Amino acid sequence: MIKHRIVIAGCGNMSKAWIAYAINREDCIITALVDVRLEAAAAMKTTYKLDCPVFTDITEAIRATDANLVFDITISESHYAVSTAAFAEGCHVFGEKPMAASMEEARAMIAAAEAADRTYAIMQNRRYTKEMMAFRDLVQSGGIGEAGFITADFFLALHNGKFRETMDNPLLLDMAIHTFDQSRFITGKDPVSVYCHEFNPAGAFYKGNAAAICLFEYEDGSVFSYRGYYNAEGAATSWESSWRVVGSEGTAIWDGRTAPYAEKAAAESDPAAFVYQHERLVADLTWTGKERHDGCLDDMFAALNEGRAPSTVCTDNIKSVAMAYGAVQSAKEGRKIML
Ligand SMILES: NC(=O)c1ccc[n+]([C@@H]2O[C@H](COP(=O)([O-])OP(=O)(O)OC[C@H]3O[C@@H](n4cnc5c(N)ncnc54)[C@H](O)[C@@H]3O)[C@@H](O)[C@H]2O)c1
């Protein structure tokens, strides 16, 4: 039975994953495709053999097709206009990251969702892999004790990056937002301050700063250190970043590709030794849900159908957004920013 009548806003690269997902759900129908470039909407209609009208205006599309849900897969500069228009028409919104083009917009979008009593959930697909779930469980199970020092490295060269090539803060706002959100997911903690240095090393091929080093502090004194470079040619890390979480009893490692593991001091270690022997804890890859976009969308729909908040609801996601905009502000002003 059809429960959700979906308008797709933004028919670019990323919309393909969202459209394919919606087509496969029995409780959904795509009622309209919207893009400011009508030809992009028409092309997507042909590619997916959809029997629905195309529009350039989101409000017109919602009204003409009696939709109750909008997938906002436009660029971040358009997320505010698309989502607030959708809430004004009584629709729920599932949208792409980053939630907004500024903190002011993000706050206004949450207020609009709350005023309309609608759900607004943001895509954080990097939360949804077997390895990520296992790494989070390893860190939060207590096996390595209390997490005190967290590091993540992201080094990768994305060529033909389209809008990223001319963004002022391509790393922090397009990519690091994923890693910042992952850090909150892994630790279960929200940072209270950030200091960031943003720069373009020799050879950088984006206009805006493609590299940054950020230092986030948590309320309990623990620290998350992030190093990233979007134009780093060779010896790439995974897209998920390379992680180390040092706890009071041991260390958890995830390279972003293979199964995470941890090491802690072995019980048989000689207490007089300079360096203890270690035993290895291997994470169980027990997550059986779908992965990446499909996994995040599954949670959004389950939450909507069950009347609960999704894992990536806007009121929580704004804390990840605050990490990214706080880092941008810190780099600009050369000082530590309280979040
Ligand atoms: N979660 C991920 O892993 C991931 C990966 C890539 C991109 N993204 C995000 O997805 C979003 C889209 O990225 P993309 O790569 O598809 O970009 P894209 O440029 O390929 O497509 C964006 C589309 O939105 C349209 N558009 C812009 N403003 C609009 C508006 N007001 N109304 C209707 N259509 C509008 C554009 O014409 C374009 O067709 C961005 O927010 C990006 O950060 C997420």
Short mmCIF file of C-alpha atoms and ligand atoms in Angstrom, two decimals:
data_model
loop_
_atom_site.label_atom_id
_atom_site.label_comp_id
_atom_site.label_asym_id
_atom_site.label_seq_id
_atom_site.Cartn_x
_atom_site.Cartn_y
_atom_site.Cartn_z
CA MET A 1 0.00 0.00 0.00
CA ILE A 2 1.34 3.48 -0.92
CA LYS A 3 2.06 5.51 2.23
CA HIS A 4 4.48 8.10 0.89
CA ARG A 5 4.12 10.33 -2.16
CA ILE A 6 7.60 11.65 -2.87
CA VAL A 7 8.82 14.73 -4.73
CA ILE A 8 12.47 14.49 -5.75
CA ALA A 9 14.16 17.92 -5.55
CA GLY A 10 17.53 18.04 -7.35
CA CYS A 11 18.21 15.62 -10.20
CA GLY A 12 22.01 15.56 -10.22
CA ASN A 13 24.53 12.79 -9.49
CA MET A 14 23.47 11.98 -5.96
CA SER A 15 19.77 11.74 -6.73
CA LYS A 16 20.34 8.40 -8.50
CA ALA A 17 20.86 6.54 -5.19
CA TRP A 18 17.76 8.15 -3.69
CA ILE A 19 15.53 7.48 -6.72
CA ALA A 20 16.68 3.85 -6.99
CA TYR A 21 15.89 3.39 -3.30
CA ALA A 22 12.39 4.89 -3.57
CA ILE A 23 11.55 2.80 -6.64
CA ASN A 24 12.34 -0.35 -4.66
CA ARG A 25 10.01 0.49 -1.75
CA GLU A 26 6.48 -0.85 -2.04
CA ASP A 27 5.07 1.88 0.23
CA CYS A 28 6.43 4.76 -1.89
CA ILE A 29 5.69 6.39 -5.21
CA ILE A 30 7.66 9.20 -6.86
CA THR A 31 5.04 11.78 -7.85
CA ALA A 32 7.30 14.47 -9.36
CA LEU A 33 10.86 15.35 -10.28
CA VAL A 34 12.06 18.93 -9.67
CA ASP A 35 15.20 20.67 -10.86
CA VAL A 36 15.96 24.31 -11.68
CA ARG A 37 17.36 22.78 -14.87
CA LEU A 38 14.20 21.19 -16.26
CA GLU A 39 16.29 19.12 -18.68
CA ALA A 40 18.00 17.41 -15.71
CA ALA A 41 14.61 16.39 -14.29
CA ALA A 42 13.46 15.19 -17.72
CA ALA A 43 16.66 13.16 -18.19
CA MET A 44 16.21 11.47 -14.81
CA LYS A 45 12.60 10.67 -15.68
CA THR A 46 13.80 8.90 -18.86
CA THR A 47 16.67 7.07 -17.11
CA TYR A 48 14.41 5.60 -14.45
CA LYS A 49 11.35 5.19 -16.74
CA LEU A 50 9.20 7.19 -14.29
CA ASP A 51 5.61 8.05 -15.06
CA CYS A 52 5.48 11.45 -13.35
CA PRO A 53 5.56 15.17 -14.26
CA VAL A 54 8.67 17.36 -14.06
CA PHE A 55 8.84 20.86 -12.55
CA THR A 56 11.27 23.68 -11.80
CA ASP A 57 9.33 24.85 -8.73
CA ILE A 58 9.09 22.72 -5.59
CA THR A 59 5.84 24.24 -4.24
CA GLU A 60 4.09 23.76 -7.57
CA ALA A 61 5.27 20.13 -7.68
CA ILE A 62 4.03 19.34 -4.16
CA ARG A 63 0.63 20.97 -4.76
CA ALA A 64 0.10 19.43 -8.19
CA THR A 65 0.90 15.89 -7.00
CA ASP A 66 -0.38 15.89 -3.40
CA ALA A 67 3.00 14.79 -2.03
CA ASN A 68 3.72 14.22 1.69
CA LEU A 69 7.51 13.77 1.50
CA VAL A 70 10.35 15.62 -0.25
CA PHE A 71 13.81 14.21 -0.93
CA ASP A 72 16.07 17.29 -0.99
CA ILE A 73 19.09 16.29 -3.08
CA THR A 74 19.91 19.79 -4.26
CA ILE A 75 23.18 21.54 -3.38
CA SER A 76 23.63 22.90 0.17
CA GLU A 77 22.92 26.52 -0.92
CA SER A 78 19.41 25.40 -1.95
CA HIS A 79 18.56 23.20 1.07
CA TYR A 80 17.02 26.08 3.05
CA ALA A 81 14.69 27.21 0.23
CA VAL A 82 13.64 23.67 -0.70
CA SER A 83 13.05 22.38 2.85
CA THR A 84 11.18 25.45 4.13
CA ALA A 85 8.94 25.40 1.03
CA ALA A 86 8.27 21.70 1.72
CA PHE A 87 7.44 22.26 5.41
CA ALA A 88 5.12 25.14 4.44
CA GLU A 89 3.19 22.61 2.31
CA GLY A 90 3.01 20.11 5.20
CA CYS A 91 5.67 17.70 3.84
CA HIS A 92 8.35 15.79 5.70
CA VAL A 93 11.89 16.24 4.31
CA PHE A 94 14.75 13.76 3.99
CA GLY A 95 17.74 15.73 2.71
CA GLU A 96 21.39 15.46 1.75
CA LYS A 97 24.29 16.68 3.84
CA PRO A 98 25.40 19.30 4.70
CA MET A 99 22.08 20.36 6.18
CA ALA A 100 22.50 24.07 5.43
CA ALA A 101 24.77 26.76 4.03
CA SER A 102 25.09 28.47 7.45
CA MET A 103 24.20 27.92 11.11
CA GLU A 104 21.52 30.62 10.86
CA GLU A 105 19.85 28.71 8.04
CA ALA A 106 20.14 25.41 9.93
CA ARG A 107 18.42 26.90 13.00
CA ALA A 108 15.67 28.42 10.85
CA MET A 109 15.10 25.07 9.09
CA ILE A 110 14.69 23.29 12.43
CA ALA A 111 12.24 25.99 13.57
CA ALA A 112 10.26 25.58 10.32
CA ALA A 113 10.15 21.77 10.70
CA GLU A 114 9.00 22.09 14.31
CA ALA A 115 6.38 24.74 13.50
CA ALA A 116 4.95 22.44 10.81
CA ASP A 117 5.31 19.39 13.09
CA ARG A 118 7.17 17.54 10.30
CA THR A 119 10.25 15.30 10.34
CA TYR A 120 13.50 16.60 8.88
CA ALA A 121 16.24 13.97 8.61
CA ILE A 122 19.68 14.38 7.05
CA MET A 123 21.68 11.82 5.07
CA GLN A 124 24.72 10.62 7.03
CA ASN A 125 25.40 7.45 5.06
CA ARG A 126 28.82 6.91 6.64
CA ARG A 127 27.11 5.81 9.86
CA TYR A 128 25.65 2.82 8.05
CA THR A 129 28.31 0.20 7.40
CA LYS A 130 29.00 -3.05 9.24
CA GLU A 131 32.50 -1.86 10.09
CA MET A 132 31.36 1.53 11.42
CA MET A 133 28.70 -0.09 13.62
CA ALA A 134 31.28 -2.58 14.93
CA PHE A 135 33.83 0.18 15.60
CA ARG A 136 31.27 2.20 17.54
CA ASP A 137 30.34 -0.90 19.58
CA LEU A 138 34.03 -1.61 20.24
CA VAL A 139 34.56 1.94 21.54
CA GLN A 140 31.33 2.15 23.54
CA SER A 141 31.34 -1.41 24.97
CA GLY A 142 33.88 -0.40 27.63
CA GLY A 143 36.56 -2.81 26.32
CA ILE A 144 39.12 0.00 25.87
CA GLY A 145 37.85 1.97 28.90
CA GLU A 146 36.95 5.64 28.68
CA ALA A 147 37.80 7.24 25.29
CA GLY A 148 40.16 10.18 25.86
CA PHE A 149 42.07 10.80 22.61
CA ILE A 150 40.43 10.30 19.21
CA THR A 151 42.13 10.85 15.85
CA ALA A 152 40.91 10.66 12.26
CA ASP A 153 42.90 11.10 9.05
CA PHE A 154 41.39 11.71 5.63
CA PHE A 155 43.83 11.96 2.68
CA LEU A 156 42.44 11.49 -0.80
CA ALA A 157 42.45 13.35 -4.15
CA LEU A 158 39.00 13.92 -5.67
CA HIS A 159 39.39 15.09 -9.27
CA ASN A 160 36.49 16.49 -11.34
CA GLY A 161 34.86 17.58 -8.09
CA LYS A 162 32.34 19.91 -9.78
CA PHE A 163 30.95 22.43 -7.25
CA ARG A 164 33.69 21.43 -4.78
CA GLU A 165 36.38 22.93 -7.01
CA THR A 166 35.14 26.48 -6.43
CA MET A 167 33.82 26.21 -2.85
CA ASP A 168 35.55 28.38 -0.20
CA ASN A 169 35.76 25.46 2.26
CA PRO A 170 35.51 22.28 0.16
CA LEU A 171 37.11 19.95 2.72
CA LEU A 172 35.35 21.20 5.86
CA LEU A 173 31.87 21.69 4.42
CA ASP A 174 31.62 18.99 1.76
CA MET A 175 33.68 16.13 3.20
CA ALA A 176 34.76 16.66 6.83
CA ILE A 177 31.12 17.01 7.86
CA HIS A 178 30.92 13.20 7.35
CA THR A 179 33.94 12.54 9.59
CA PHE A 180 32.74 15.03 12.23
CA ASP A 181 29.37 13.28 12.33
CA GLN A 182 31.13 9.91 12.55
CA SER A 183 33.16 11.14 15.55
CA ARG A 184 29.95 11.93 17.43
CA PHE A 185 28.46 8.57 16.43
CA ILE A 186 31.56 6.61 17.50
CA THR A 187 32.13 8.32 20.85
CA GLY A 188 28.56 9.26 21.77
CA LYS A 189 30.01 12.65 22.78
CA ASP A 190 29.43 16.18 21.45
CA PRO A 191 32.39 18.57 21.32
CA VAL A 192 32.29 21.92 23.12
CA SER A 193 35.05 23.78 21.26
CA VAL A 194 37.17 23.74 18.09
CA TYR A 195 40.46 25.22 16.93
CA CYS A 196 41.15 24.86 13.21
CA HIS A 197 43.89 25.75 10.75
CA GLU A 198 42.68 25.56 7.13
CA PHE A 199 45.14 25.82 4.23
CA ASN A 200 46.11 24.84 0.70
CA PRO A 201 49.38 22.86 0.48
CA ALA A 202 51.56 23.01 -2.64
CA GLY A 203 49.83 21.19 -5.48
CA ALA A 204 46.29 21.78 -4.19
CA PHE A 205 43.95 22.02 -7.16
CA TYR A 206 40.77 23.42 -5.57
CA LYS A 207 40.20 27.18 -5.33
CA GLY A 208 39.19 27.07 -1.65
CA ASN A 209 41.17 25.45 1.17
CA ALA A 210 41.39 21.72 0.54
CA ALA A 211 43.28 20.89 3.76
CA ALA A 212 42.62 21.43 7.45
CA ILE A 213 43.78 20.37 10.90
CA CYS A 214 41.11 20.62 13.61
CA LEU A 215 41.26 20.11 17.34
CA PHE A 216 37.91 19.51 19.06
CA GLU A 217 37.53 19.33 22.84
CA TYR A 218 34.74 17.48 24.65
CA GLU A 219 33.18 18.53 27.94
CA ASP A 220 35.07 15.75 29.81
CA GLY A 221 38.47 17.01 28.59
CA SER A 222 38.89 14.36 25.89
CA VAL A 223 40.08 15.50 22.47
CA PHE A 224 39.31 14.67 18.83
CA SER A 225 42.06 15.54 16.34
CA TYR A 226 41.13 15.65 12.63
CA ARG A 227 43.56 15.97 9.72
CA GLY A 228 42.24 16.08 6.19
CA TYR A 229 43.30 16.91 2.64
CA TYR A 230 40.96 16.55 -0.34
CA ASN A 231 43.72 16.94 -2.97
CA ALA A 232 46.22 14.42 -1.50
CA GLU A 233 47.59 12.42 -4.43
CA GLY A 234 48.69 8.88 -3.58
CA ALA A 235 48.55 6.55 -0.58
CA ALA A 236 44.90 7.43 -0.03
CA THR A 237 43.04 6.68 3.16
CA SER A 238 39.54 5.29 2.76
CA TRP A 239 36.60 7.67 2.30
CA GLU A 240 35.60 6.70 5.85
CA SER A 241 38.93 8.09 7.24
CA SER A 242 41.49 6.20 9.29
CA TRP A 243 40.63 6.13 13.01
CA ARG A 244 42.37 5.67 16.37
CA VAL A 245 40.50 5.89 19.65
CA VAL A 246 42.74 5.72 22.71
CA GLY A 247 40.86 4.76 25.85
CA SER A 248 41.92 4.42 29.48
CA GLU A 249 42.42 0.63 29.03
CA GLY A 250 43.41 0.24 25.39
CA THR A 251 43.19 1.46 21.79
CA ALA A 252 40.64 0.84 19.04
CA ILE A 253 41.71 1.05 15.39
CA TRP A 254 39.73 1.24 12.16
CA ASP A 255 41.34 1.89 8.78
CA GLY A 256 37.92 2.59 7.25
CA ARG A 257 38.15 -0.49 5.06
CA THR A 258 38.72 -3.68 7.01
CA ALA A 259 37.29 -4.98 10.31
CA PRO A 260 38.10 -2.76 13.28
CA TYR A 261 40.09 -4.18 16.22
CA ALA A 262 41.39 -3.09 19.60
CA GLU A 263 44.41 -3.83 21.74
CA LYS A 264 44.61 -3.72 25.52
CA ALA A 265 47.27 -4.68 28.04
CA ALA A 266 47.44 -8.48 28.37
CA ALA A 267 46.61 -9.88 31.80
CA GLU A 268 49.91 -11.80 31.84
CA SER A 269 52.01 -8.62 31.28
CA ASP A 270 54.98 -8.19 33.62
CA PRO A 271 54.08 -5.16 35.77
CA ALA A 272 57.80 -4.24 35.88
CA ALA A 273 58.14 -4.14 32.05
CA PHE A 274 58.59 -0.78 30.26
CA VAL A 275 56.03 -1.76 27.64
CA TYR A 276 53.27 -4.29 28.32
CA GLN A 277 52.24 -7.16 26.08
CA HIS A 278 48.87 -6.73 24.42
CA GLU A 279 45.87 -8.83 23.61
CA ARG A 280 43.76 -8.20 20.54
CA LEU A 281 40.00 -7.75 20.56
CA VAL A 282 38.37 -8.24 17.18
CA ALA A 283 35.10 -6.46 16.51
CA ASP A 284 32.10 -8.54 15.53
CA LEU A 285 30.59 -7.46 12.20
CA THR A 286 27.04 -8.19 13.32
CA TRP A 287 25.14 -5.35 11.58
CA THR A 288 22.63 -6.98 9.25
CA GLY A 289 20.84 -3.83 8.06
CA LYS A 290 21.36 -2.28 4.66
CA GLU A 291 24.48 -0.16 4.20
CA ARG A 292 25.26 3.47 3.30
CA HIS A 293 22.43 5.49 1.70
CA ASP A 294 19.98 2.58 1.81
CA GLY A 295 20.70 1.97 5.49
CA CYS A 296 20.20 5.62 6.44
CA LEU A 297 17.01 5.85 4.35
CA ASP A 298 15.71 2.64 5.97
CA ASP A 299 16.08 4.31 9.38
CA MET A 300 14.41 7.52 8.17
CA PHE A 301 11.39 5.61 6.85
CA ALA A 302 11.18 3.28 9.87
CA ALA A 303 11.22 6.34 12.15
CA LEU A 304 8.50 8.09 10.14
CA ASN A 305 6.32 4.97 10.08
CA GLU A 306 6.87 4.33 13.81
CA GLY A 307 6.38 7.97 14.86
CA ARG A 308 9.89 8.30 16.39
CA ALA A 309 12.88 10.53 15.64
CA PRO A 310 15.38 9.11 13.12
CA SER A 311 19.04 8.74 14.10
CA THR A 312 19.97 11.68 11.88
CA VAL A 313 17.10 14.01 12.83
CA CYS A 314 17.88 17.70 12.25
CA THR A 315 17.95 18.58 15.96
CA ASP A 316 20.84 16.14 16.42
CA ASN A 317 22.50 16.67 13.05
CA ILE A 318 22.93 20.39 13.73
CA LYS A 319 25.62 19.41 16.26
CA SER A 320 27.69 17.91 13.40
CA VAL A 321 26.94 20.99 11.27
CA ALA A 322 28.14 23.18 14.17
CA MET A 323 31.49 21.33 14.16
CA ALA A 324 31.99 22.18 10.47
CA TYR A 325 30.92 25.84 10.68
CA GLY A 326 32.79 26.25 13.98
CA ALA A 327 35.95 24.99 12.25
CA VAL A 328 35.44 27.42 9.35
CA GLN A 329 34.97 30.33 11.78
CA SER A 330 38.01 29.31 13.85
CA ALA A 331 40.24 29.18 10.76
CA LYS A 332 38.95 32.56 9.60
CA GLU A 333 39.37 34.29 12.96
CA GLY A 334 42.50 32.41 14.09
CA ARG A 335 41.06 31.52 17.49
CA LYS A 336 39.35 28.77 19.43
CA ILE A 337 35.55 28.78 18.95
CA MET A 338 33.09 27.55 21.59
CA LEU A 339 30.38 25.39 20.03
N1 LIG B 1 26.08 11.66 1.21
C1 LIG B 1 27.05 11.58 0.31
O1 LIG B 1 27.92 10.72 0.35
C2 LIG B 1 27.06 12.59 -0.79
C3 LIG B 1 27.87 12.41 -1.92
C4 LIG B 1 27.82 13.38 -2.93
C5 LIG B 1 27.00 14.49 -2.79
N2 LIG B 1 26.25 14.63 -1.66
C6 LIG B 1 25.37 15.80 -1.45
O2 LIG B 1 24.26 15.70 -2.34
C7 LIG B 1 23.84 17.01 -2.74
C8 LIG B 1 23.81 17.06 -4.26
O3 LIG B 1 25.08 16.72 -4.77
P1 LIG B 1 25.27 16.26 -6.30
O4 LIG B 1 26.63 15.69 -6.40
O5 LIG B 1 24.10 15.47 -6.72
O6 LIG B 1 25.23 17.68 -7.02
P2 LIG B 1 24.83 17.97 -8.53
O7 LIG B 1 25.36 19.32 -8.84
O8 LIG B 1 25.19 16.83 -9.42
O9 LIG B 1 23.21 18.01 -8.49
C9 LIG B 1 22.49 18.98 -7.80
C10 LIG B 1 21.22 19.26 -8.60
O10 LIG B 1 20.37 20.14 -7.84
C11 LIG B 1 19.80 21.07 -8.75
N3 LIG B 1 19.36 22.23 -7.98
C12 LIG B 1 20.10 23.20 -7.37
N4 LIG B 1 19.31 24.07 -6.72
C13 LIG B 1 18.03 23.64 -6.89
C14 LIG B 1 16.78 24.12 -6.44
N5 LIG B 1 16.66 25.21 -5.68
N6 LIG B 1 15.68 23.42 -6.81
C15 LIG B 1 15.76 22.32 -7.60
N7 LIG B 1 16.95 21.81 -8.04
C16 LIG B 1 18.06 22.47 -7.69
C17 LIG B 1 20.91 21.37 -9.75
O11 LIG B 1 20.43 21.92 -10.94
C18 LIG B 1 21.49 19.96 -9.94
O12 LIG B 1 20.86 19.25 -10.99
C19 LIG B 1 24.82 17.99 -2.09
O13 LIG B 1 24.26 18.48 -0.89
C20 LIG B 1 26.04 17.13 -1.78
O14 LIG B 1 26.79 17.59 -0.67
C21 LIG B 1 26.26 13.70 -0.68
#
